[in-house]
Short mmCIF file of C-alpha atoms and ligand atoms in Angstrom, two decimals:
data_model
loop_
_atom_site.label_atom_id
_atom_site.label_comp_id
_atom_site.label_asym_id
_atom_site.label_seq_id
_atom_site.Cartn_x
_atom_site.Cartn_y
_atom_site.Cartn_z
CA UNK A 1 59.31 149.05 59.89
CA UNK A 2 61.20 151.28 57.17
CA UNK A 3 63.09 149.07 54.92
CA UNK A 4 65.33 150.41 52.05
CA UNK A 5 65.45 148.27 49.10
CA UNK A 6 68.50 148.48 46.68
CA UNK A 7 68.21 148.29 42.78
CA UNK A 8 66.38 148.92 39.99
CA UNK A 9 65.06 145.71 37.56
CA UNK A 10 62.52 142.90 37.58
CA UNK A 11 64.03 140.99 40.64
CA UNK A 12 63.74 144.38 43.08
CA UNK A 13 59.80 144.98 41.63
CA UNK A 14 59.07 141.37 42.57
CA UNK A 15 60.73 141.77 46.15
CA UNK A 16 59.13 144.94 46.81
CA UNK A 17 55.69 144.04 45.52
CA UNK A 18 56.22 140.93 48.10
CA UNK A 19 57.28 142.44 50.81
CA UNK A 20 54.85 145.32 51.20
CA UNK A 21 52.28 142.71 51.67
CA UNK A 22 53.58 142.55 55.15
CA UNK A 23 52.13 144.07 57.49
CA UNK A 24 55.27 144.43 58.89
CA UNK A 25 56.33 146.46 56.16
CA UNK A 26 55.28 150.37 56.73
CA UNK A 27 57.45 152.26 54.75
CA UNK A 28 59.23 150.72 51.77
CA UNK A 29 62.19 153.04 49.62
CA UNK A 30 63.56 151.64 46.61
CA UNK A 31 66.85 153.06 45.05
CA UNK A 32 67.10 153.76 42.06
CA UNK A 33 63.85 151.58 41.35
CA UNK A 34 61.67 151.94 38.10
CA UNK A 35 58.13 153.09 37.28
CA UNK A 36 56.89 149.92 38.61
CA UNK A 37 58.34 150.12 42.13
CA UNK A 38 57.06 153.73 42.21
CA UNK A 39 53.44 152.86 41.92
CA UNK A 40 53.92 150.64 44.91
CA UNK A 41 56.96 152.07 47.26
CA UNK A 42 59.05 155.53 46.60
CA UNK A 43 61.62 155.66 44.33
CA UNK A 44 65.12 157.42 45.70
CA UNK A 45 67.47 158.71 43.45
CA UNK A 46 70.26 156.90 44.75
CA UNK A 47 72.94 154.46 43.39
CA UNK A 48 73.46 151.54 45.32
CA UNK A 49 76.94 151.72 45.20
CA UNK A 50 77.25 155.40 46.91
CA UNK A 51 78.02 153.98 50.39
CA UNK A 52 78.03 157.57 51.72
CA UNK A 53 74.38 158.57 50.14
CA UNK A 54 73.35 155.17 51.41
CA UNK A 55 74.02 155.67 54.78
CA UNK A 56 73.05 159.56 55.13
CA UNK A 57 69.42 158.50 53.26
CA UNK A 58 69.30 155.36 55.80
CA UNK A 59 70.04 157.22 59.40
CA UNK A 60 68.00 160.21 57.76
CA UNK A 61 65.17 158.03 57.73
CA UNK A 62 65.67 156.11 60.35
CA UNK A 63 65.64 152.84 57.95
CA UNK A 64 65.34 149.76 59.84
CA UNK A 65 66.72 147.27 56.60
CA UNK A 66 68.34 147.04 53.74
CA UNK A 67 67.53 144.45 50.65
CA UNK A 68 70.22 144.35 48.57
CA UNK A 69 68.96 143.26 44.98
CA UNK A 70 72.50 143.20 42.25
CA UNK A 71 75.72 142.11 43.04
CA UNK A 72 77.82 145.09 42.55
CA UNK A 73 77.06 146.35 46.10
CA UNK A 74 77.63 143.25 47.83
CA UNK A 75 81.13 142.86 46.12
CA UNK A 76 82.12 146.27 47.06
CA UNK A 77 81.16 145.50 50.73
CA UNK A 78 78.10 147.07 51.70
CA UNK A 79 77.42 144.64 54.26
CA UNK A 80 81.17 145.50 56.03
CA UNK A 81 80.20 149.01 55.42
CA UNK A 82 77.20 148.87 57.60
CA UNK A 83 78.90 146.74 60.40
CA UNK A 84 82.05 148.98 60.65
CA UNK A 85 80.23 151.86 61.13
CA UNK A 86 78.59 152.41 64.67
CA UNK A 87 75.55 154.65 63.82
CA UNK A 88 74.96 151.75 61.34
CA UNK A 89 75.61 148.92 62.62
CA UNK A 90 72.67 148.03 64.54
CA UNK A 91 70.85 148.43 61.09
CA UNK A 92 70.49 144.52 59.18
CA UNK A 93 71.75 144.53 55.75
CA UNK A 94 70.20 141.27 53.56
CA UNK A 95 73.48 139.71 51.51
CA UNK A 96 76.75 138.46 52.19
CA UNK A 97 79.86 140.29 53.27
CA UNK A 98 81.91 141.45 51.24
CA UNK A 99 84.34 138.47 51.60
CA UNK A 100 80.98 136.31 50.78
CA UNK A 101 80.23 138.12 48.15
CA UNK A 102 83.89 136.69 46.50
CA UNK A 103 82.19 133.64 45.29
CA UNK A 104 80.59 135.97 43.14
CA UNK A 105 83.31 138.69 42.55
CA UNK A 106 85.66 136.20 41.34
CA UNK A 107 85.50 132.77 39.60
CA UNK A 108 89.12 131.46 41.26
CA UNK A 109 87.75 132.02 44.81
CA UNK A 110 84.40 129.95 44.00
CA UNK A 111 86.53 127.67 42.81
CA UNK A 112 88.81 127.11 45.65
CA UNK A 113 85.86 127.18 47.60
CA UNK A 114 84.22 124.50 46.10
CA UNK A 115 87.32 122.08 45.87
CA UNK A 116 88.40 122.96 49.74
CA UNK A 117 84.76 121.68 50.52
CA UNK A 118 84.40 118.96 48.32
CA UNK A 119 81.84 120.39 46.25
CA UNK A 120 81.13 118.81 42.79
CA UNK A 121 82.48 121.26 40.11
CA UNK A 122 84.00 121.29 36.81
CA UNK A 123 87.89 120.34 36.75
CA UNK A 124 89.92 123.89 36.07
CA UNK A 125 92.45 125.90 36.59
CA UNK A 126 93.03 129.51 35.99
CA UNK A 127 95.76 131.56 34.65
CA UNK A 128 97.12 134.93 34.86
CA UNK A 129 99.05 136.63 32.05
CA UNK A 130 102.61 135.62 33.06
CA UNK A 131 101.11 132.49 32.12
CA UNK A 132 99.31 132.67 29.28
CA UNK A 133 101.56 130.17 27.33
CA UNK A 134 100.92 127.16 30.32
CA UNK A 135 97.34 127.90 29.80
CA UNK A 136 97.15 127.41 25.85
CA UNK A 137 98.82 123.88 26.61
CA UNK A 138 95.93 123.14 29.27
CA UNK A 139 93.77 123.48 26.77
CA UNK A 140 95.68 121.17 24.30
CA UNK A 141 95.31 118.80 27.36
CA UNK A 142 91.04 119.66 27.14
CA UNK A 143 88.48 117.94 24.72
CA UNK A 144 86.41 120.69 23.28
CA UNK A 145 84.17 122.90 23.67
CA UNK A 146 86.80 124.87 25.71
CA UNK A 147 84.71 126.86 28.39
CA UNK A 148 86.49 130.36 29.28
CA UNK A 149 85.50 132.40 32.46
CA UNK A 150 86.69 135.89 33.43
CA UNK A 151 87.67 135.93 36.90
CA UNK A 152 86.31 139.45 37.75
CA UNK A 153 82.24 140.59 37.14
CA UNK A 154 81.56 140.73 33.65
CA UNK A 155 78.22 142.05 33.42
CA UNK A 156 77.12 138.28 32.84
CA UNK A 157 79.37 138.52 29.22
CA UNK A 158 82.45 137.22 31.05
CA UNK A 159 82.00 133.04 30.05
CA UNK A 160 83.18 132.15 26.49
CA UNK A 161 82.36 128.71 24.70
CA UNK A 162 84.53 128.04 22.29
CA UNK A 163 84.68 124.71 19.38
CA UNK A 164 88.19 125.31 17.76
CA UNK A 165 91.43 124.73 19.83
CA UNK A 166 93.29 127.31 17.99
CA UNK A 167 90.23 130.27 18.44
CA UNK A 168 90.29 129.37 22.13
CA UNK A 169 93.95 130.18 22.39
CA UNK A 170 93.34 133.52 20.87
CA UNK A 171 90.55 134.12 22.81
CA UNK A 172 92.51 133.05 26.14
CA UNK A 173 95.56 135.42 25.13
CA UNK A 174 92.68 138.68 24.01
CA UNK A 175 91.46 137.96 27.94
CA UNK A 176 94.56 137.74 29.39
CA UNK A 177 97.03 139.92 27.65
CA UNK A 178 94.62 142.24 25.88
CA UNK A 179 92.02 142.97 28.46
CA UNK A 180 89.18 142.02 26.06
CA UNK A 181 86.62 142.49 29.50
CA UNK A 182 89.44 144.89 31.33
CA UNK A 183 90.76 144.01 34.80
CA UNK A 184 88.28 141.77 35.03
CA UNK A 185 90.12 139.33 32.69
CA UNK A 186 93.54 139.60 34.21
CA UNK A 187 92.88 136.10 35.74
CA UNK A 188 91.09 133.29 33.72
CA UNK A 189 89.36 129.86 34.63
CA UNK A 190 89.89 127.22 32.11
CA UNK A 191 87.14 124.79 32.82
CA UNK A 192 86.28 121.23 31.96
CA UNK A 193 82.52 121.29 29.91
CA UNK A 194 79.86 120.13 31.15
CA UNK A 195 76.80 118.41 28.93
CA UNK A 196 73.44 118.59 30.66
CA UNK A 197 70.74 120.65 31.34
CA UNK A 198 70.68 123.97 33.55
CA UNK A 199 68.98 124.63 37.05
CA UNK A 200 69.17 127.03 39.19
CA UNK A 201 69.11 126.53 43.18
CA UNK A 202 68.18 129.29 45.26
CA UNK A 203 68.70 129.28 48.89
CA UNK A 204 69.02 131.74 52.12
CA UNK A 205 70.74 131.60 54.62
CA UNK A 206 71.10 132.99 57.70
CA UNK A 207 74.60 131.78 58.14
CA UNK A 208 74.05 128.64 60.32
CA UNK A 209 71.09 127.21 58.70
CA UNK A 210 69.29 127.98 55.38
CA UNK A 211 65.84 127.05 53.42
CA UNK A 212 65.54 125.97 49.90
CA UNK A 213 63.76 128.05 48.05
CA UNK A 214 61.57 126.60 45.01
CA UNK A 215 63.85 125.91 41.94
CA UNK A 216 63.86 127.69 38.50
CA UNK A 217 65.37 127.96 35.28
CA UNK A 218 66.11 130.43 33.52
CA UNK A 219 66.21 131.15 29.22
CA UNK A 220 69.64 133.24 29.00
CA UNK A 221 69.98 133.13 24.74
CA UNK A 222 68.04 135.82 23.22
CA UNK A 223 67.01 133.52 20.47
CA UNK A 224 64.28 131.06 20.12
CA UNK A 225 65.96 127.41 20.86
CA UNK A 226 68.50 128.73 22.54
CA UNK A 227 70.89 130.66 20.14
CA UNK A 228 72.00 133.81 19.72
CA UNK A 229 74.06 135.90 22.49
CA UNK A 230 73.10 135.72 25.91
CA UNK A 231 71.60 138.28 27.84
CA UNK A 232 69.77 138.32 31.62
CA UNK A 233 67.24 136.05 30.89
CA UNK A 234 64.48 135.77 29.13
CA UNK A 235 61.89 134.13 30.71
CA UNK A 236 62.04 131.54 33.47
CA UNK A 237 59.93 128.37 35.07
CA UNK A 238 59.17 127.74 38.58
CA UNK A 239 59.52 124.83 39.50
CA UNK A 240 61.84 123.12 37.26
CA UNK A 241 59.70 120.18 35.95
CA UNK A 242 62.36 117.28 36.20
CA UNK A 243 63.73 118.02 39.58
CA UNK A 244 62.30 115.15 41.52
CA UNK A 245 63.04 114.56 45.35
CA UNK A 246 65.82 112.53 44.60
CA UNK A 247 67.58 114.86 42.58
CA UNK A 248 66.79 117.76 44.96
CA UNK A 249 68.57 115.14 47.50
CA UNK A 250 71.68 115.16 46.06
CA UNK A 251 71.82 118.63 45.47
CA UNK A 252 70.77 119.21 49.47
CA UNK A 253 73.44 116.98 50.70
CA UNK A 254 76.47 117.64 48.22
CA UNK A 255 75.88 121.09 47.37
CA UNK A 256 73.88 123.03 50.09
CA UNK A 257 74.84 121.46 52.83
CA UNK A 258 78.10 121.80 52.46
CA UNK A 259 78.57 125.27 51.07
CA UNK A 260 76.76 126.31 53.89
CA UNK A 261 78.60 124.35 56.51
CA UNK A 262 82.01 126.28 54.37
CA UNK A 263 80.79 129.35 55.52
CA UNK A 264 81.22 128.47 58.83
CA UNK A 265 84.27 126.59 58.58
CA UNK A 266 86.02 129.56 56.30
CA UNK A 267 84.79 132.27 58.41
CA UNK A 268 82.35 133.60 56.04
CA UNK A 269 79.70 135.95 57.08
CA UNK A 270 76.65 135.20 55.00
CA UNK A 271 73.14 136.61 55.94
CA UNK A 272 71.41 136.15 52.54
CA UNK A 273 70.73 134.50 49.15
CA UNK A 274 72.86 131.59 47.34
CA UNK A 275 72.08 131.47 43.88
CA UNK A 276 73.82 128.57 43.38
CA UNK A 277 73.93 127.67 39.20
CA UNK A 278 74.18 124.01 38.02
CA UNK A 279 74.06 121.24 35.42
CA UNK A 280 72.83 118.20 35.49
CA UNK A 281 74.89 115.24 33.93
CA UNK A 282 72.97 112.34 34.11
CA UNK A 283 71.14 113.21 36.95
CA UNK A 284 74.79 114.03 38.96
CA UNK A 285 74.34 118.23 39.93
CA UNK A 286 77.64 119.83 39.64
CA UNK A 287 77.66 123.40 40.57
CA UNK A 288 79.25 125.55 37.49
CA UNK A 289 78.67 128.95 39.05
CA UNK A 290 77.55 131.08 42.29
CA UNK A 291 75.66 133.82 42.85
CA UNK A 292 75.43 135.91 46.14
CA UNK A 293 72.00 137.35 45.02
CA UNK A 294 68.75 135.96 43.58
CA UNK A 295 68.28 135.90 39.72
CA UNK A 296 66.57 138.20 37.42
CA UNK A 297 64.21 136.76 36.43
CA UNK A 298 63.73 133.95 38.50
CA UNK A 299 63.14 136.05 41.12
CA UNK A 300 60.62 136.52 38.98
CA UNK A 301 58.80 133.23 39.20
CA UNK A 302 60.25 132.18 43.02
CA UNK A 303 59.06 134.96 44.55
CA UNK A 304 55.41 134.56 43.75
CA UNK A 305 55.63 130.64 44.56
CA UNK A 306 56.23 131.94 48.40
CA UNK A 307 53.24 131.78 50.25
CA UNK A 308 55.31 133.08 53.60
CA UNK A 309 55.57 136.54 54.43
CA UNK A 310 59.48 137.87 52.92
CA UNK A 311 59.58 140.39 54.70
CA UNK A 312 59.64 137.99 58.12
CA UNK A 313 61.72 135.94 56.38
CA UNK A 314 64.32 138.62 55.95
CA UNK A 315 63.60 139.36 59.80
CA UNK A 316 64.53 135.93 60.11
CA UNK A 317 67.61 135.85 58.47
CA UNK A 318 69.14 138.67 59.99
CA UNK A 319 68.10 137.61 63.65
CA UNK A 320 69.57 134.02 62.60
CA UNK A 321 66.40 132.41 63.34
CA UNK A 322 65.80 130.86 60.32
CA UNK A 323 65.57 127.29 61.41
CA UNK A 324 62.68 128.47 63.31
CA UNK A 325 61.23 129.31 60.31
CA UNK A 326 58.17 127.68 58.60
CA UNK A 327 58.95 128.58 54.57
CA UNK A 328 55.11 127.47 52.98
CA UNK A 329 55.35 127.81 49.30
CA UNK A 330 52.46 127.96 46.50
CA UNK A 331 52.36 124.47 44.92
CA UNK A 332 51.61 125.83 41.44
CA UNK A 333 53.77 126.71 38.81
CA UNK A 334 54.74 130.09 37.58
CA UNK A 335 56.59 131.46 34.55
CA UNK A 336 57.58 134.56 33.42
CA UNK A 337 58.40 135.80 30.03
CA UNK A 338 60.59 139.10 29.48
CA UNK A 339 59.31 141.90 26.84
CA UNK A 340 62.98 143.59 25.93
CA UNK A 341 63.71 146.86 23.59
CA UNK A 342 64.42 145.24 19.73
CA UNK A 343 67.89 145.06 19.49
CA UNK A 344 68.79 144.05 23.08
CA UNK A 345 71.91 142.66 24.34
CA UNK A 346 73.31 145.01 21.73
CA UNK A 347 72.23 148.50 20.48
CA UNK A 348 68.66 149.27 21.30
CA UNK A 349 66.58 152.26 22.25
CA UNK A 350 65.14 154.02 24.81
CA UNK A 351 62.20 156.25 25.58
CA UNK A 352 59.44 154.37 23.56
CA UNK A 353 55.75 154.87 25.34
CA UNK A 354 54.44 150.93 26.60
CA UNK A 355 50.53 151.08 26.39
CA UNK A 356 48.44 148.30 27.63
CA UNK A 357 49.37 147.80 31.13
CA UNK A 358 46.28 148.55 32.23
CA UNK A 359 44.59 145.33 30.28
CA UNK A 360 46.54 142.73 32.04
CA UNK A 361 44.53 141.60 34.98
CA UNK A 362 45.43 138.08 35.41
CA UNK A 363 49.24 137.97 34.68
CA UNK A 364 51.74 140.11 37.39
CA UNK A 365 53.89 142.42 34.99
CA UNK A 366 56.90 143.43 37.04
CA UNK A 367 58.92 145.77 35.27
CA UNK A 368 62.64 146.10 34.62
CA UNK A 369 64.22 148.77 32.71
CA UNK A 370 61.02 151.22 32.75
CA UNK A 371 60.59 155.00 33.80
CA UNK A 372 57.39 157.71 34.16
CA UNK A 373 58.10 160.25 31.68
CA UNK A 374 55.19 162.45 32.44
CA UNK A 375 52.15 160.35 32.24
CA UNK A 376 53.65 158.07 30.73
CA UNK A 377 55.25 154.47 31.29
CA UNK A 378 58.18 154.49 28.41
CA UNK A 379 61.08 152.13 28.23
CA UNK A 380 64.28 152.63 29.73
CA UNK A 381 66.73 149.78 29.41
CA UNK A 382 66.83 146.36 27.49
CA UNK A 383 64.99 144.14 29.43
CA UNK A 384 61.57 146.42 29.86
CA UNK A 385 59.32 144.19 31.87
CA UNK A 386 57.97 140.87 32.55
CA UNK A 387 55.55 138.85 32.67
CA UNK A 388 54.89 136.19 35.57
CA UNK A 389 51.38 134.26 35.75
CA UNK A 390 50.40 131.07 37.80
CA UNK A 391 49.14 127.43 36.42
CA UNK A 392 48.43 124.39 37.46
CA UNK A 393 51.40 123.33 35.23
CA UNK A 394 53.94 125.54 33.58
CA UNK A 395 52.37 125.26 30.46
CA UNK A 396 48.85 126.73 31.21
CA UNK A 397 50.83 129.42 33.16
CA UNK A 398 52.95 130.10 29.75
CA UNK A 399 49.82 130.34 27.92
CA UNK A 400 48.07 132.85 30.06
CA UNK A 401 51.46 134.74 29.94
CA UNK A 402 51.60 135.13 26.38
CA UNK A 403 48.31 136.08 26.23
CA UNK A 404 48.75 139.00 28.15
CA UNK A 405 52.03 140.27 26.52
CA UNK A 406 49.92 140.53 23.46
CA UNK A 407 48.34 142.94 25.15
CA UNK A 408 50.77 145.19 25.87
CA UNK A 409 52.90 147.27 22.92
CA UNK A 410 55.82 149.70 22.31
CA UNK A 411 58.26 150.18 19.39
CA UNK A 412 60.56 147.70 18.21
CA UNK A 413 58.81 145.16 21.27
CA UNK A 414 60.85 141.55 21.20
CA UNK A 415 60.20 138.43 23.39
CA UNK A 416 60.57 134.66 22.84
CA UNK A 417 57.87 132.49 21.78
CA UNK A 418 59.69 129.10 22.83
CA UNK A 419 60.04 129.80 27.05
CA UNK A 420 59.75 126.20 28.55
CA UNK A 421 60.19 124.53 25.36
CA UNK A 422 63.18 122.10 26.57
CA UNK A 423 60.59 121.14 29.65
CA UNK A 424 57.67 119.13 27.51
P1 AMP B 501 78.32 131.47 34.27
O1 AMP B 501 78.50 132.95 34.15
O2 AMP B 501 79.41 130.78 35.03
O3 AMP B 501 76.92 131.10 34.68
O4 AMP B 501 78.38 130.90 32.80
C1 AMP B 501 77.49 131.36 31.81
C2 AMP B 501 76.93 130.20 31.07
O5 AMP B 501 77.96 129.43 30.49
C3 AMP B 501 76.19 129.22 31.95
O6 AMP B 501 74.87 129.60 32.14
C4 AMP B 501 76.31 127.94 31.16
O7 AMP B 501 75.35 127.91 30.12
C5 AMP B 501 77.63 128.06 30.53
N1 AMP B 501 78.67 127.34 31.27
C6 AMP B 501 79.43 127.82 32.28
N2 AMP B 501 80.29 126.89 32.72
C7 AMP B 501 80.09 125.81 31.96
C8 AMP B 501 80.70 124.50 31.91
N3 AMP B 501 81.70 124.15 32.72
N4 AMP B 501 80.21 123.63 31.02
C9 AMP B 501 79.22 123.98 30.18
N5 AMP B 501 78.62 125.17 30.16
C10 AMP B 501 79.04 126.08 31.03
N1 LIG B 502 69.17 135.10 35.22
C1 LIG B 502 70.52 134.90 35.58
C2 LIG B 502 71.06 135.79 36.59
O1 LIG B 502 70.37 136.52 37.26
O2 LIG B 502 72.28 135.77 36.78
#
C-alpha cells in the first residue's frame, strides 16, 4: 500500500515512523515533511492545502491513503474534496469532513454541538460586532477571569484570559470591532472559567464506533511553572497519572459517547481523530475545546504507547470496522520534551546546525520544524524536535529524556526543565 501522509511537525514524524512499521505499509510520502520524515519516508514538496497538487501527486502515484496530520486541511474540506471527485473517491482520506472539521473551525459550532447533545461545557455565549455592547454587559454578569475565544482558527493564539473587567471589554471590542486575529475574530465566545487541571482525550472514530486512545497532557506555557505565552506544547505525559477508571468513566459515558452518537444524529461524517480538550473540576470532566486532529506533541507520547499496528488501524477506520478492532497499548509511560529555537512563540531564528543526533540511542527524537541543508540537520521553525522516551513511570521516562537532550546542541537551544512537574 502507498499512503500519502500530510504535514510537516512532530505529530506527522511520530505517525510516519509508526506506520512504516507495517508491513502493510510499502510506500510512505510525506508532504511537506521535515528532515526527520525524510530519513524514513520521501518528502514531497507539497502544501497540504493545494487540493489540486494533492490530487494530481495522489492519482500520479496511485496513492492508496491519505493521513491528514493539521487542521487547516480538514477545515478547508479535503475529505469532501476527495469524495466529490470520482477518480478520487475510491481513495480513504483519515479526518473528518469538512462539516466535522467545524468543531474545530469554529468555537460557536462546538458549542452548539455540545449543548444540542448534552455535553458538559462551560456556560457561554458568543457575540458578533453588531453586538459588541450586549457582550461587555455579559461579562459584567461573569465572575472573573473572563475567558475570550476567537471563533475562527487562530493558530492556537485565539483564547484570551483576562483578570480586570474593564481590560476584558477592551479586549472583547479589539476582537470584535478591530480584528485583533482578523476574520477570525468577527464572532467571539464569552465563556464561563473553569478551575481544574487539563487532560487531553484522544479518540478515533470510524463514525459508528470509536477506541480510546491512551490519555496525555500536554505543557502549552513556554515558561517553567506554567507562565509565559503559550505556544504548541512543550512537552507532554502519557498516560495522565490521575486519570483513574472512574474518571475515564465519566468521560466515556458523558463525553465520548455522546459526541460520537452526535455525529450520527447531526449527520456528521467523521472517519478520524477527536482530540477532545478538558478540565477537570473536582473530578467532573467538562470538555472546553475540540480538536479534529491529534495533538502535537501528544502525538508524541500516544503514538509510541500503541502496541497495534496504525497503519491497520487507519484501514480500520476507513472500512468502518473499528469495533472489530483489538487496540493493545504499551502499559508504560512515555514523555516527551520539545527542544525549540530561543526566542520561540515570538521572534526566533532559523538555519542553526543541531549536532548530536547521532548520540541518542535510547530516547526517540522526532523532529518538528527541521530541514537537510546539505549534510546537515539545521533548524527550521520554533519547535525543532522532541524528545519521547519510555519508563516504568513518567518520571524515569523524564529523566532518560533529559538526559538525552543534553546531548544534542544548536544556537540559542531552549526547553523546560519542569515537564510533569504538576503530576508528583
Ligand atoms: P483552547 O484553544 O480552547 O484550548 O484554549 C486554550 C487554553 O485556554 C486551554 O488550553 C485552557 O488552558 C484555557 N481555557 C480555555 N477555555 C477555558 C475555560 N473555560 N476555563 C479555563 N481555561 C480555559
Ligand atoms: N498540543 C496542543 C495541540 O496540538 O493543539
Amino acid at each position: 500500500m502507498t499512503i500519502l501522509l500530510l504535514g510537516s511537525g512532530g505529530r506527522e514524524h511520530a505517525f510516519a515512523w509508526k506506520m512504516i512499521q507495517s508491513p502493510l505499509c510499502e510506500k510512505l510520502f510525506v508532504a511537506p515533511g521535515n528532515a526527520g520524515t525524510a530519513a524514513i519516508a520521501t518528502n514531497v514538496a507539497m502544501s497540504p492545502t493545494d487540493f489540486d497538487a494533492v490530487k494530481a501527486f495522489v492519482l500520479q502515484e496511485k496513492v492508496n491513503m491519505v493521513v491528514v496530520g493539521p487542521e487547516d486541511p480538514l477545515v478547508k474540506g479535503i475529505y469532501d474534496y476527495f469524495k466529490n471527485d470520482e477518480s478520487l473517491n475510491h481513495i480513504p482520506v483519515i479526518g473528518p469532513s469538512k462539516l466535522g472539521a467545524q468543531l474545530e473551525g469554529s468555537k460557536e459550532f462546538a458549542k452548539e454541538f455540545l449543548m444540542k447533545h448534552n455535553i458538559p461545557t462551560a456556560a457561554y455565549d458568543s457575540f458578533t460586532a453588531e453586538t459588541v455592547e450586549e457582550g461587555c454587559k455579559f461579562l459584567e454578569t461573569l465572575q472573573p477571569p473572563f475567558v475570550l475565544k476567537a471563533d475562527g482558527l487562530a493558530a492556537g493564539k485565539g483564547v484570551l484570559i483576562i483578570q480586570d473587567l474593564e481590560e476584558a471589554k477592551t479586549e472583547l471590542r479589539n476582537m470584535l470591532v478591530h480584528e485583533k486575529f482578523g476574520a477570525a475574530s468577527s464572532k467571539v465566545v464569552i465563556e464561563e472559567f473553569l478551575d481544574g487541571i487539563e487532560l487531553s482525550c484522544f479518540v478515533l472514530t470510524d463514525g459508528k464506533s470509536y477506541k480510546i486512545l491512551p490519555t496525555a497532557k500536554d505543557y502549552k506555557r513556554i515558561g517553567e511553572g506554567d507562565t509565559g505565552l503559550n505556544t504548541g506544547g512543550m512537552g507532554a505525559v502519557s498516560p495522565v497519572p490521575y486519570v483513574d477508571a472512574v474518571l475515564m468513566e465519566k468521560i466515556e459515558t458523558r463525553i465520548v459517547k455522546p459526541t460520537i452518537e452526535g455525529f450520527q444524529k447531526d449527520g456528521i461524517e467523521y472517519k478520524g481523530f477527536v482530540f477532545i480538550g478538558l478540565i477537570n473540576v473536582k473530578n467532573e470532566p467538562i470538555v472546553i475545546e475540540y480538536n479534529v486532529r491529534m495533538g502535537d506533541p501528544e502525538t508524541e507520547v500516544v503514538v509510541p504507547r500503541l502496541e497495534s499496528d496504525l497503519f491497520e488501524l487507519f484501514l480500520a477506520v476507513s472500512n468502518q470496522k473499528l469495533d472489530e478492532f483489538e487496540l493493545k497499548v504499551d502499559p508504560r509511560s512515555a514523555t516527551t520534551i520539545m527542544v525549540v529555537s530561543g526566542g520561540y512563540p515570538e521572534d526566533f531564528e532559523k538555519g542553526k546546525v543541531i549536532s548530536g543526533l547521532e548520540n541518542i540511542t535510547d530516547s526517540i527524537v522526532f523532529h518538528a520544524g527541521t530541514k537537510l541543508d546539505n549534510e546537515n540537520v539545521v533548524t527550521n521553525g520554533g519547535r525543532v524536535l522532541t524528545v519521547t522516551s519510555y519508563g516504568d513511570d513518567f518520571q524515569q521516562a523524564i529523566k532518560k529524556s533529559y538526559q538525552n537532550i543534553d546531548k544534542l546542541n544548536f544556537d540559542k537551544m531552549y526547553f523546560r526543565k519542569d515537564i510533569g512537574f504538576d503530576l508528583l
